[in-house]
CSV table of C-alpha atoms in Angstrom, one decimal:
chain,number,residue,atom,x,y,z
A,1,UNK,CA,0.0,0.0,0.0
A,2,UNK,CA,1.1,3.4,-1.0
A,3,UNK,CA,1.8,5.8,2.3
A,4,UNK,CA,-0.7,8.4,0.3
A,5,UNK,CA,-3.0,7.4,-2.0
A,6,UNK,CA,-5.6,9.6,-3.8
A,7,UNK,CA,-7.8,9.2,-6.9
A,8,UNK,CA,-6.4,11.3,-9.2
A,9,UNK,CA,-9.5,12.4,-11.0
A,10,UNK,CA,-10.6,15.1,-12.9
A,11,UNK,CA,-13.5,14.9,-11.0
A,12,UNK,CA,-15.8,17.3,-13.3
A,13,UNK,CA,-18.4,19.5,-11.4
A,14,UNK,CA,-21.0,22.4,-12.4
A,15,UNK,CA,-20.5,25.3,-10.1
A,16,UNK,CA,-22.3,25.5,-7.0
A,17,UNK,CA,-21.4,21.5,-6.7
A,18,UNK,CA,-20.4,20.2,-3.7
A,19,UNK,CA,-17.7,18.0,-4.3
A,20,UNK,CA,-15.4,15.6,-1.8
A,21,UNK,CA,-12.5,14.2,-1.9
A,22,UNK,CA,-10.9,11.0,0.0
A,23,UNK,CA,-7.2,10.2,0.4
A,24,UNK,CA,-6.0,7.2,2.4
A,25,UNK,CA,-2.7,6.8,4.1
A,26,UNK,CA,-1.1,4.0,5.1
A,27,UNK,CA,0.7,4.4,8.7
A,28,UNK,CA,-1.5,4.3,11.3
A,29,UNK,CA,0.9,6.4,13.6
A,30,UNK,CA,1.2,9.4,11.5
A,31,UNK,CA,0.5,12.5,13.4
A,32,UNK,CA,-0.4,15.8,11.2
A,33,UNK,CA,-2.5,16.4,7.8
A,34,UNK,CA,-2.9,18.6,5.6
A,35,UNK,CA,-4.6,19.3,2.1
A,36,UNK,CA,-2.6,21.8,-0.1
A,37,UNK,CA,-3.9,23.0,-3.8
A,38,UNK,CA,-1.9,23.4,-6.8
A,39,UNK,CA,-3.0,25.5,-9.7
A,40,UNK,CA,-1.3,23.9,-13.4
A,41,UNK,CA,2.2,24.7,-13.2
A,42,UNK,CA,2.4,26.7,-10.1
A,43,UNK,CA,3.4,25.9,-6.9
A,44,UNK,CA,1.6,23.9,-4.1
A,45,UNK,CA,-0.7,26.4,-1.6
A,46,UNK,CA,-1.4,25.2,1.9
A,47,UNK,CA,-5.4,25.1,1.6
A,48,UNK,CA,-5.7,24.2,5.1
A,49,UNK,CA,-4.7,22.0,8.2
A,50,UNK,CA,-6.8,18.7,9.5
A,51,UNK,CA,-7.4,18.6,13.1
A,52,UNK,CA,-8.4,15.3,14.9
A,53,UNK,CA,-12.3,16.9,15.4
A,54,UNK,CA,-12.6,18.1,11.6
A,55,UNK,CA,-12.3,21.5,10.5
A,56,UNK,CA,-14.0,23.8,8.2
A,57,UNK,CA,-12.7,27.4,6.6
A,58,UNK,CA,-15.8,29.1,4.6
A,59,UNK,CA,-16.5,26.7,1.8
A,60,UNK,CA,-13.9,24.2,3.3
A,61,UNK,CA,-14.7,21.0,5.6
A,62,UNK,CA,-11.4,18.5,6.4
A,63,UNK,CA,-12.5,15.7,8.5
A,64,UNK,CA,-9.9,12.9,9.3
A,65,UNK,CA,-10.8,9.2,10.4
A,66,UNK,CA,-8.2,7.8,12.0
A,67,UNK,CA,-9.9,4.0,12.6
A,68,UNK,CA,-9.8,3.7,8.4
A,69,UNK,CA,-6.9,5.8,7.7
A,70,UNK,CA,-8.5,8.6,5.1
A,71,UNK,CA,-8.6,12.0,5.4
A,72,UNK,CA,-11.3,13.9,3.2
A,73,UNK,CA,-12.0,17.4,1.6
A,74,UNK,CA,-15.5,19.1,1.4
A,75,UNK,CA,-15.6,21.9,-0.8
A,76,UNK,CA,-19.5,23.2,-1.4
A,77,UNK,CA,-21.0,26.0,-3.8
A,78,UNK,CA,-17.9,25.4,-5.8
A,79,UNK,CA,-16.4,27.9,-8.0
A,80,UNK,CA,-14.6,28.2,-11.0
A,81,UNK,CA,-11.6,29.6,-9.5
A,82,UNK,CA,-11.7,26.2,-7.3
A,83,UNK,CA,-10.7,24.5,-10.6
A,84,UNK,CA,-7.2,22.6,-9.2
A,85,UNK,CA,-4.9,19.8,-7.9
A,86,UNK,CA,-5.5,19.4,-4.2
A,87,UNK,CA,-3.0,17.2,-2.5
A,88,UNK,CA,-3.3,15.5,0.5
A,89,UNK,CA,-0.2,15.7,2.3
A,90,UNK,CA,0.9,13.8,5.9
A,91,UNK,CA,3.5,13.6,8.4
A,92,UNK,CA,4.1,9.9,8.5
A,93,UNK,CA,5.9,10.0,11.9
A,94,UNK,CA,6.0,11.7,15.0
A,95,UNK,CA,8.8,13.8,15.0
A,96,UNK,CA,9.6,12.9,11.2
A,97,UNK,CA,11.3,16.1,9.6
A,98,UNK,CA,9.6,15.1,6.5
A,99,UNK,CA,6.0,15.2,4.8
A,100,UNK,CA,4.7,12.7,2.4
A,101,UNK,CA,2.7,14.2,-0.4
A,102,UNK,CA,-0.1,12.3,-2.2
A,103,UNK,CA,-0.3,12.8,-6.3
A,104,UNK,CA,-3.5,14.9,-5.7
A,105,UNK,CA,-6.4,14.7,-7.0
A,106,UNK,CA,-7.8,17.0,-10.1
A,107,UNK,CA,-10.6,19.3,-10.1
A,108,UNK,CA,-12.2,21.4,-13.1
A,109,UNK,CA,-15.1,23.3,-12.2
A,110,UNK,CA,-17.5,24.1,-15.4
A,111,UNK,CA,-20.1,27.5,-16.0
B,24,UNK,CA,6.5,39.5,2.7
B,25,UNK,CA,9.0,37.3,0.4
B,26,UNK,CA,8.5,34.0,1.4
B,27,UNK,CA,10.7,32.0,-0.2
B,28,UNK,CA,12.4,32.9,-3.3
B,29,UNK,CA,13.9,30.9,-5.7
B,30,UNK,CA,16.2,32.0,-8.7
B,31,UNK,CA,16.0,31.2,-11.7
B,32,UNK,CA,12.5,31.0,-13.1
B,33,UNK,CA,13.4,29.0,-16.3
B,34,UNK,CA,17.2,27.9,-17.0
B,35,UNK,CA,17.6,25.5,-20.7
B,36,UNK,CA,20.5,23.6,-19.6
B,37,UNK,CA,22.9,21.4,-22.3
B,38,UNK,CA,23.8,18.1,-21.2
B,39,UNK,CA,26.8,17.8,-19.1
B,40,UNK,CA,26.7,21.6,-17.7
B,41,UNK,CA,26.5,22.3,-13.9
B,42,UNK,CA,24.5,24.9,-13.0
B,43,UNK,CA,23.0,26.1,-9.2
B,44,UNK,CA,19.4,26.8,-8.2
B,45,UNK,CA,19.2,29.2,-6.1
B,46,UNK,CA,16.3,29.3,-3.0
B,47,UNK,CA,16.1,31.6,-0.2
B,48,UNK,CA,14.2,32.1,2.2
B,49,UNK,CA,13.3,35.2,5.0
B,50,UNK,CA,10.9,33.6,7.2
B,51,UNK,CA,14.0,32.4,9.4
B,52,UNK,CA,13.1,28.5,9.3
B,53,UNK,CA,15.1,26.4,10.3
B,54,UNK,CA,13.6,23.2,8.1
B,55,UNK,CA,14.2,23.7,3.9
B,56,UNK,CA,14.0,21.1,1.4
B,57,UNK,CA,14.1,20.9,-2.4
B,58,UNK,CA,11.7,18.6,-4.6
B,59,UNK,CA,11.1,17.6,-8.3
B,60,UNK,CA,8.1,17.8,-10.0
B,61,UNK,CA,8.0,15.7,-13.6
B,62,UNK,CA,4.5,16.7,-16.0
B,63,UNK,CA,1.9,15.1,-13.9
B,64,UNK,CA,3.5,13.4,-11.4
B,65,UNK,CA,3.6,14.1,-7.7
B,66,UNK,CA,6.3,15.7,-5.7
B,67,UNK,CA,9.3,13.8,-4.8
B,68,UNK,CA,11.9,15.4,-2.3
B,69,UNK,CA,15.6,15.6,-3.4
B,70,UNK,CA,17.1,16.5,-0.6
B,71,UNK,CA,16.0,18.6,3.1
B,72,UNK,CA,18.2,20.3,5.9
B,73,UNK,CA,16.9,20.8,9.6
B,74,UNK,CA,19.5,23.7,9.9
B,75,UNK,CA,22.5,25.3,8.9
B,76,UNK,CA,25.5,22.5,8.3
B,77,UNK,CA,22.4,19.9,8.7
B,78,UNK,CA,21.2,18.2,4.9
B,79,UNK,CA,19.8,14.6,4.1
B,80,UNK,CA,19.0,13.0,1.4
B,81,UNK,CA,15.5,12.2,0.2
B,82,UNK,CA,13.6,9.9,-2.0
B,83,UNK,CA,15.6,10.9,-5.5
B,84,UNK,CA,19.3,12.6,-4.8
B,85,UNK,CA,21.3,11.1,-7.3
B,86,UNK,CA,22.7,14.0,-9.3
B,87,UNK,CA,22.5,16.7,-7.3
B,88,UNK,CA,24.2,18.4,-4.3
B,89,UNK,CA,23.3,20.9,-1.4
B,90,UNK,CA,24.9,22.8,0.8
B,91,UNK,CA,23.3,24.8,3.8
B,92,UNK,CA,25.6,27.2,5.0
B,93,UNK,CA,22.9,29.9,6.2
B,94,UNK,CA,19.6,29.3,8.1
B,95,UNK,CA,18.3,31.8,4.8
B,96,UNK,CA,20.2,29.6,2.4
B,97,UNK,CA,19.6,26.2,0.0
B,98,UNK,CA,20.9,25.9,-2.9
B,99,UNK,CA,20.7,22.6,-4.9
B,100,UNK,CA,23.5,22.2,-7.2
B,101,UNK,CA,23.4,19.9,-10.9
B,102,UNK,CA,26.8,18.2,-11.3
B,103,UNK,CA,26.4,17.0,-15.3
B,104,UNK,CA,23.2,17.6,-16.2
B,105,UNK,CA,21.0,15.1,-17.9
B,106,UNK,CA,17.7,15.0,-19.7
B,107,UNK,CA,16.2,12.6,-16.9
B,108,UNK,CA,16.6,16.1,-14.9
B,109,UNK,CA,14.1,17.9,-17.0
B,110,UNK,CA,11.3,18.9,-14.2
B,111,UNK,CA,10.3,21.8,-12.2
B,112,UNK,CA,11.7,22.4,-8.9
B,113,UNK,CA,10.2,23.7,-6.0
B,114,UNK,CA,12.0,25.1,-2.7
B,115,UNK,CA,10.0,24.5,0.6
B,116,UNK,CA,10.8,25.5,4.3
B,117,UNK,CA,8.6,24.7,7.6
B,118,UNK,CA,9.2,26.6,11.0
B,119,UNK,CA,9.5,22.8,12.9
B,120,UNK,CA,9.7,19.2,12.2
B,121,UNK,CA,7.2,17.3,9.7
B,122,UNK,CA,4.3,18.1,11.7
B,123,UNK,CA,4.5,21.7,10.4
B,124,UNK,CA,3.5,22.9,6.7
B,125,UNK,CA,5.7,23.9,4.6
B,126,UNK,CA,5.7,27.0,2.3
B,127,UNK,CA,7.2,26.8,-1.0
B,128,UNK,CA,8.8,29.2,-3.7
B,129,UNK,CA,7.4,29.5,-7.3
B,130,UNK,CA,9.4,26.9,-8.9
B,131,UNK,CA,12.5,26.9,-11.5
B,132,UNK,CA,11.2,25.3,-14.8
B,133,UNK,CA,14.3,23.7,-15.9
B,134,UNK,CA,14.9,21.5,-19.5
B,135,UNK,CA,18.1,19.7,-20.4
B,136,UNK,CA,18.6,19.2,-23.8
């Protein structure tokens, strides 16, 4: 199994969708999450951090299940600037200096 | 607010040249690391350092060198270039250890031919 795993997509949405996304990792012990977005051929943006309780920032929702190892993304009344790679990115260990960044997973919002 | 800034935006290398990329950084982190990007692939990390005199090596360092002299400072250096090193490369540095995001420059767009 792949320490990151996402479905790579294009997941293809009208705007005002609400669209999710899942990514799965594979050490049980990893400690911090995050989902970043990438726009085509710029660099990756820290979207926003997953907390243990779920999170949400506006249109946002993170959630994390730690008994099945997946992380998700809720993004509602989506937009056309929403139209991107998200990336679901963890820390596999406690204290690891690394992170461990998942292909991501494409978006394209249409009119 | 810089960020992080890397140098140069686009670089068309020949095979066998050296060449430095240059990344930078103001935010005074102590935690930088270089990656590769290839068209439609993920990120895979080159090399990091945790501090000044500190570096490792990540998933993919063969051909390339750093240094980290400076807490400000990374540069990632390209011995004899070769097409396999054809990619965009981003910069990143983090305040802490893993647990912490990482921000990342705007990427050098480099081609070997």
């Amino acid at each position: 199994r792949k320490e990151v795993e996402q479905d790579p997509g294009p997941f293809n949405v009208p705007e005002g969708a609400t669209v999710a996304f899942n990514c799965t990792y594979s050490n049980s012990a990893s400690q911090s999450f995050f989902w970043y977005r990438q726009d085509c051929r710029k660099e990756p943006k820290l979207l926003m951090s997953v907390y243990s309780s779920g999170n949400e920032d506006g249109r946002f929702t993170a959630q994390l299940n730690r008994a099945s190892q997946y992380i998700s993304l809720l993004i509602r009344d989506s937009k056309l600037s929403d139209s991107a790679t998200y990336l679901c990115v963890v820390n596999p260990y406690s204290g690891y200096s690394t992170l461990t960044f998942g292909k991501g997973t494409m978006l394209l919002v249409s009119p | 607010n810089a960020g992080v800034t890397q140098t140069p935006k686009f670089r068309i290398l020949k095979i066998g040249q050296s060449m430095t990329l240059q990344c930078a950084q103001d935010m005074n982190h102590n935690y930088m690391y270089w990656y590769r990007q290839d068209p439609g692939m993920g990120l895979k990390l080159i090399y990091y350092s945790v501090g000044a005199g500190i570096t490792d090596k990540g998933e993919v360092p063969n051909g390339y060198n750093v240094s980290r002299s400076t807490t400000e400072d990374f540069p990632l250096r390209l011995e004899l270039a070769a097409p396999s090193q054809t990619s965009v490369y981003f910069c990143a540095s983090s305040p802490g250890q893993g647990r912490q995001p990482q921000h990342f420059g705007d990427g050098t767009r480099l081609s070997i031919l």
